[in-house]
Amino acid sequence: LKVQNKLRVQIFEKAALCRHFEINAFNYSKNKTIKIPIYLSAGQEFISATLATLIKIKKIRPMIFAQHRCHSTYLSFGGNIQNLINELLGNYKLSISKGKAGSASIYSKKIKMYGHDGHMGTQVPIGVGACFTSKYPTIVFMGDASAEEDYVLGALGWASTKKLPILFVVEDNNLSILTKKKVRRNWNMHDVAKSFKMRGYDLKDSPKEIFKFQRYFFKEPMLLNINTNRLFWHAGAGKDSDKIFDRYLNEKKYLGETGEKIDQKYKKEIDKLWLKQLEKL
């Protein structure tokens, strides 16, 4: 199946919002305007942008459980951008959680996104428990390192056994801080999912790839191991490498003039929003 250009444009618009938010966050962290630890999702934003667009078409508002590197998840699913800016800037009177969330534990009742408790991978069993209790469509995001925690594996088995309406998404950038997967393990998460008798797939973070599996969303447990790239450090403002493949630039090139216009539009709008909130400090 092909993703129609109209849908691809909608996905790119969400990704552009996320990308220019993160570029601002990167720059303000680098010049010390942002003083708290931040975890940037630039490079990985097409995962949440694509999923949020497809799920909205289905008119489903799932519960969302994420961990660090979750800015794009929050923004793609409709989180208030000004609240997040203020949270990062330390303007807590106008922020999401009055300073309790920071960068890594973002939450929003409005979009049914629940904040992370700080322990790696615990959003997975918590999300499974919430889904089991409510039987409500649920999406759980994790990194490739979080997937290695023992309680994550137990939660996957339970979700499969109870046939829960849950989607597990592994944002696999092949790094646990700086340690590559091949150093840490000799197995793959999509194979683990299959061993628990649920659908498990390994794919690229391309809208075309993700689109292939949308027909299974929330009908049964499923895990998507999506291979992606982070542009910046595990935490803070720095670059891992200048040679990393960038899905955003690839999609912008594919969309041609339309992509360039969307990119410039969101750059202008998001830059203004950051400056507007900075004036309130």
GROMACS .gro file of C-alpha atoms in nm:
model
  281
    1LEU     CA    1   0.000   0.000   0.000
    2LYS     CA    2   0.120   0.350  -0.077
    3VAL     CA    3   0.084   0.647   0.152
    4GLN     CA    4  -0.103   0.909  -0.046
    5ASN     CA    5   0.075   1.240  -0.087
    6LYS     CA    6  -0.199   1.422   0.105
    7LEU     CA    7  -0.142   1.199   0.406
    8ARG     CA    8   0.234   1.231   0.370
    9VAL     CA    9   0.199   1.610   0.382
   10GLN     CA   10  -0.006   1.587   0.702
   11ILE     CA   11   0.262   1.369   0.859
   12PHE     CA   12   0.536   1.609   0.748
   13GLU     CA   13   0.351   1.901   0.907
   14LYS     CA   14   0.357   1.726   1.245
   15ALA     CA   15   0.722   1.635   1.195
   16ALA     CA   16   0.806   1.997   1.105
   17LEU     CA   17   0.642   2.118   1.427
   18CYS     CA   18   0.849   1.867   1.626
   19ARG     CA   19   1.174   1.934   1.440
   20HIS     CA   20   1.167   2.311   1.486
   21PHE     CA   21   1.064   2.275   1.848
   22GLU     CA   22   1.369   2.055   1.908
   23ILE     CA   23   1.607   2.282   1.717
   24ASN     CA   24   1.501   2.567   1.945
   25ALA     CA   25   1.536   2.346   2.253
   26PHE     CA   26   1.883   2.243   2.135
   27ASN     CA   27   1.996   2.603   2.082
   28TYR     CA   28   1.854   2.731   2.412
   29SER     CA   29   2.010   2.441   2.598
   30LYS     CA   30   2.344   2.507   2.432
   31ASN     CA   31   2.345   2.873   2.538
   32LYS     CA   32   2.230   2.776   2.891
   33THR     CA   33   1.890   2.946   2.867
   34ILE     CA   34   1.746   2.600   2.938
   35LYS     CA   35   1.913   2.488   3.259
   36ILE     CA   36   1.755   2.146   3.316
   37PRO     CA   37   1.860   1.815   3.151
   38ILE     CA   38   1.682   1.767   2.820
   39TYR     CA   39   1.633   1.463   2.597
   40LEU     CA   40   1.579   1.558   2.234
   41SER     CA   41   1.379   1.354   1.985
   42ALA     CA   42   1.509   1.521   1.668
   43GLY     CA   43   1.572   1.254   1.407
   44GLN     CA   44   1.303   1.028   1.552
   45GLU     CA   45   1.001   1.255   1.510
   46PHE     CA   46   0.854   1.072   1.212
   47ILE     CA   47   0.762   0.776   1.431
   48SER     CA   48   0.523   0.970   1.652
   49ALA     CA   49   0.415   1.204   1.368
   50THR     CA   50   0.313   0.909   1.151
   51LEU     CA   51   0.143   0.713   1.427
   52ALA     CA   52  -0.049   1.017   1.555
   53THR     CA   53  -0.172   1.100   1.204
   54LEU     CA   54  -0.286   0.744   1.128
   55ILE     CA   55  -0.450   0.695   1.468
   56LYS     CA   56  -0.639   1.025   1.438
   57ILE     CA   57  -0.786   0.910   1.107
   58LYS     CA   58  -0.922   0.606   1.291
   59LYS     CA   59  -1.083   0.845   1.542
   60ILE     CA   60  -0.910   0.674   1.833
   61ARG     CA   61  -0.761   0.862   2.127
   62PRO     CA   62  -0.533   0.607   2.290
   63MET     CA   63  -0.370   0.623   2.630
   64ILE     CA   64  -0.005   0.712   2.574
   65PHE     CA   65   0.290   0.595   2.782
   66ALA     CA   66   0.635   0.722   2.692
   67GLN     CA   67   0.974   0.774   2.853
   68HIS     CA   68   1.252   1.027   2.797
   69ARG     CA   69   1.296   1.164   2.444
   70CYS     CA   70   0.920   1.217   2.436
   71HIS     CA   71   0.884   1.579   2.318
   72SER     CA   72   0.775   1.465   1.971
   73THR     CA   73   0.526   1.217   2.115
   74TYR     CA   74   0.365   1.493   2.321
   75LEU     CA   75   0.356   1.742   2.032
   76SER     CA   76   0.244   1.493   1.763
   77PHE     CA   77  -0.055   1.381   1.967
   78GLY     CA   78  -0.168   1.738   2.032
   79GLY     CA   79   0.009   1.850   2.348
   80ASN     CA   80   0.019   2.224   2.423
   81ILE     CA   81   0.345   2.355   2.283
   82GLN     CA   82   0.354   2.670   2.499
   83ASN     CA   83   0.320   2.461   2.816
   84LEU     CA   84   0.615   2.248   2.713
   85ILE     CA   85   0.830   2.548   2.625
   86ASN     CA   86   0.764   2.696   2.968
   87GLU     CA   87   0.840   2.364   3.138
   88LEU     CA   88   1.182   2.354   2.973
   89LEU     CA   89   1.252   2.722   3.038
   90GLY     CA   90   1.162   2.692   3.406
   91ASN     CA   91   0.864   2.927   3.382
   92TYR     CA   92   0.665   2.691   3.601
   93LYS     CA   93   0.361   2.914   3.657
   94LEU     CA   94   0.275   2.859   3.290
   95SER     CA   95   0.414   2.509   3.240
   96ILE     CA   96   0.275   2.157   3.213
   97SER     CA   97   0.340   2.037   3.565
   98LYS     CA   98   0.482   2.332   3.759
   99GLY     CA   99   0.829   2.182   3.719
  100LYS     CA  100   0.751   1.825   3.818
  101ALA     CA  101   0.784   1.676   3.468
  102GLY     CA  102   1.090   1.841   3.319
  103SER     CA  103   1.189   1.707   2.979
  104ALA     CA  104   1.158   1.334   3.045
  105SER     CA  105   0.826   1.291   3.228
  106ILE     CA  106   0.583   1.496   3.024
  107TYR     CA  107   0.214   1.434   3.074
  108SER     CA  108  -0.118   1.576   2.963
  109LYS     CA  109  -0.467   1.471   3.073
  110LYS     CA  110  -0.606   1.632   2.760
  111ILE     CA  111  -0.424   1.393   2.525
  112LYS     CA  112  -0.424   1.098   2.770
  113MET     CA  113  -0.045   1.101   2.796
  114TYR     CA  114   0.087   0.978   3.130
  115GLY     CA  115   0.417   1.095   3.278
  116HIS     CA  116   0.710   0.862   3.330
  117ASP     CA  117   0.835   0.784   3.682
  118GLY     CA  118   1.205   0.799   3.596
  119HIS     CA  119   1.294   0.429   3.612
  120MET     CA  120   1.395   0.294   3.273
  121GLY     CA  121   1.124   0.097   3.099
  122THR     CA  122   0.862   0.108   3.374
  123GLN     CA  123   0.615   0.277   3.141
  124VAL     CA  124   0.573  -0.063   2.974
  125PRO     CA  125   0.428  -0.265   3.265
  126ILE     CA  126   0.237   0.042   3.386
  127GLY     CA  127   0.087   0.090   3.039
  128VAL     CA  128   0.001  -0.279   3.017
  129GLY     CA  129  -0.167  -0.265   3.357
  130ALA     CA  130  -0.371   0.041   3.258
  131CYS     CA  131  -0.474  -0.126   2.934
  132PHE     CA  132  -0.564  -0.452   3.110
  133THR     CA  133  -0.781  -0.272   3.365
  134SER     CA  134  -0.959  -0.043   3.119
  135LYS     CA  135  -0.941  -0.243   2.793
  136TYR     CA  136  -0.881   0.099   2.637
  137PRO     CA  137  -0.659   0.135   2.325
  138THR     CA  138  -0.305   0.199   2.447
  139ILE     CA  139   0.027   0.287   2.286
  140VAL     CA  140   0.354   0.236   2.473
  141PHE     CA  141   0.682   0.386   2.352
  142MET     CA  142   1.019   0.255   2.464
  143GLY     CA  143   1.383   0.275   2.358
  144ASP     CA  144   1.593  -0.022   2.250
  145ALA     CA  145   1.768  -0.019   2.591
  146SER     CA  146   1.442  -0.005   2.789
  147ALA     CA  147   1.330  -0.314   2.599
  148GLU     CA  148   1.602  -0.512   2.778
  149GLU     CA  149   1.456  -0.468   3.127
  150ASP     CA  150   1.313  -0.788   3.274
  151TYR     CA  151   0.979  -0.633   3.372
  152VAL     CA  152   0.932  -0.517   3.012
  153LEU     CA  153   0.950  -0.875   2.889
  154GLY     CA  154   0.704  -0.996   3.152
  155ALA     CA  155   0.461  -0.720   3.056
  156LEU     CA  156   0.479  -0.820   2.689
  157GLY     CA  157   0.390  -1.176   2.783
  158TRP     CA  158   0.092  -1.061   2.986
  159ALA     CA  159  -0.035  -0.832   2.709
  160SER     CA  160  -0.020  -1.119   2.463
  161THR     CA  161  -0.187  -1.366   2.699
  162LYS     CA  162  -0.478  -1.127   2.761
  163LYS     CA  163  -0.496  -1.014   2.397
  164LEU     CA  164  -0.495  -0.648   2.494
  165PRO     CA  165  -0.565  -0.360   2.248
  166ILE     CA  166  -0.209  -0.232   2.281
  167LEU     CA  167   0.066  -0.117   2.047
  168PHE     CA  168   0.429  -0.135   2.161
  169VAL     CA  169   0.668   0.091   1.973
  170VAL     CA  170   1.043   0.047   2.013
  171GLU     CA  171   1.220   0.364   1.897
  172ASP     CA  172   1.538   0.178   1.812
  173ASN     CA  173   1.829   0.418   1.760
  174ASN     CA  174   2.075   0.134   1.830
  175LEU     CA  175   2.222   0.314   2.131
  176SER     CA  176   2.199   0.290   2.507
  177ILE     CA  177   2.361   0.628   2.575
  178LEU     CA  178   2.662   0.535   2.354
  179THR     CA  179   2.664   0.153   2.365
  180LYS     CA  180   2.541  -0.021   2.049
  181LYS     CA  181   2.298  -0.312   2.055
  182LYS     CA  182   2.551  -0.566   1.926
  183VAL     CA  183   2.754  -0.513   2.243
  184ARG     CA  184   2.450  -0.555   2.469
  185ARG     CA  185   2.254  -0.843   2.317
  186ASN     CA  186   2.227  -1.101   2.038
  187TRP     CA  187   1.847  -1.097   2.001
  188ASN     CA  188   1.587  -0.865   1.847
  189MET     CA  189   1.268  -0.727   1.997
  190HIS     CA  190   1.040  -0.824   1.709
  191ASP     CA  191   1.155  -1.183   1.752
  192VAL     CA  192   1.085  -1.160   2.126
  193ALA     CA  193   0.733  -1.036   2.052
  194LYS     CA  194   0.674  -1.329   1.818
  195SER     CA  195   0.797  -1.570   2.087
  196PHE     CA  196   0.518  -1.432   2.306
  197LYS     CA  197   0.274  -1.509   2.022
  198MET     CA  198   0.202  -1.151   1.925
  199ARG     CA  199   0.265  -0.967   1.602
  200GLY     CA  200   0.623  -0.837   1.589
  201TYR     CA  201   0.784  -0.645   1.303
  202ASP     CA  202   1.119  -0.479   1.232
  203LEU     CA  203   1.099  -0.174   1.005
  204LYS     CA  204   1.240   0.166   0.912
  205ASP     CA  205   1.095   0.491   1.051
  206SER     CA  206   0.939   0.567   0.714
  207PRO     CA  207   0.572   0.670   0.689
  208LYS     CA  208   0.535   0.420   0.404
  209GLU     CA  209   0.668   0.139   0.624
  210ILE     CA  210   0.459   0.223   0.931
  211PHE     CA  211   0.145   0.261   0.717
  212LYS     CA  212   0.161  -0.110   0.626
  213PHE     CA  213   0.074  -0.212   0.982
  214GLN     CA  214  -0.199   0.038   1.071
  215ARG     CA  215  -0.474  -0.215   1.002
  216TYR     CA  216  -0.367  -0.406   1.315
  217PHE     CA  217  -0.363  -0.106   1.550
  218PHE     CA  218  -0.542  -0.190   1.878
  219LYS     CA  219  -0.714  -0.498   1.738
  220GLU     CA  220  -0.459  -0.720   1.909
  221PRO     CA  221  -0.120  -0.679   2.080
  222MET     CA  222   0.153  -0.578   1.836
  223LEU     CA  223   0.515  -0.461   1.861
  224LEU     CA  224   0.687  -0.246   1.601
  225ASN     CA  225   1.066  -0.223   1.631
  226ILE     CA  226   1.130   0.094   1.431
  227ASN     CA  227   1.491   0.158   1.333
  228THR     CA  228   1.566   0.527   1.360
  229ASN     CA  229   1.840   0.780   1.431
  230ARG     CA  230   1.879   1.042   1.700
  231LEU     CA  231   2.050   1.358   1.577
  232PHE     CA  232   2.171   1.481   1.914
  233TRP     CA  233   2.331   1.341   2.227
  234HIS     CA  234   2.153   1.109   2.467
  235ALA     CA  235   2.104   1.414   2.691
  236GLY     CA  236   2.176   1.780   2.634
  237ALA     CA  237   2.292   1.984   2.336
  238GLY     CA  238   2.554   1.807   2.130
  239LYS     CA  239   2.581   1.597   1.813
  240ASP     CA  240   2.673   1.231   1.793
  241SER     CA  241   2.784   1.266   1.431
  242ASP     CA  242   2.733   1.480   1.120
  243LYS     CA  243   2.688   1.169   0.903
  244ILE     CA  244   2.359   1.042   1.049
  245PHE     CA  245   2.074   0.976   0.806
  246ASP     CA  246   1.800   1.233   0.861
  247ARG     CA  247   1.447   1.119   0.772
  248TYR     CA  248   1.320   1.476   0.798
  249LEU     CA  249   1.549   1.606   0.523
  250ASN     CA  250   1.466   1.302   0.312
  251GLU     CA  251   1.090   1.364   0.339
  252LYS     CA  252   1.130   1.736   0.275
  253LYS     CA  253   1.319   1.660  -0.044
  254TYR     CA  254   1.051   1.410  -0.150
  255LEU     CA  255   0.775   1.670  -0.106
  256GLY     CA  256   0.971   1.931  -0.303
  257GLU     CA  257   0.835   2.286  -0.296
  258THR     CA  258   0.551   2.183  -0.063
  259GLY     CA  259   0.799   2.041   0.186
  260GLU     CA  260   1.012   2.355   0.176
  261LYS     CA  261   0.709   2.579   0.237
  262ILE     CA  262   0.594   2.368   0.533
  263ASP     CA  263   0.945   2.367   0.679
  264GLN     CA  264   0.976   2.745   0.659
  265LYS     CA  265   0.625   2.801   0.791
  266TYR     CA  266   0.685   2.597   1.105
  267LYS     CA  267   1.032   2.739   1.157
  268LYS     CA  268   0.886   3.090   1.163
  269GLU     CA  269   0.591   2.996   1.386
  270ILE     CA  270   0.788   2.790   1.640
  271ASP     CA  271   1.072   3.045   1.663
  272LYS     CA  272   0.814   3.311   1.749
  273LEU     CA  273   0.648   3.094   2.013
  274TRP     CA  274   0.979   3.036   2.191
  275LEU     CA  275   1.064   3.408   2.183
  276LYS     CA  276   0.717   3.494   2.311
  277GLN     CA  277   0.757   3.263   2.612
  278LEU     CA  278   1.112   3.387   2.677
  279GLU     CA  279   0.971   3.738   2.717
  280LYS     CA  280   0.757   3.613   3.008
  281LEU     CA  281   1.054   3.492   3.213
   0.00000   0.00000   0.00000
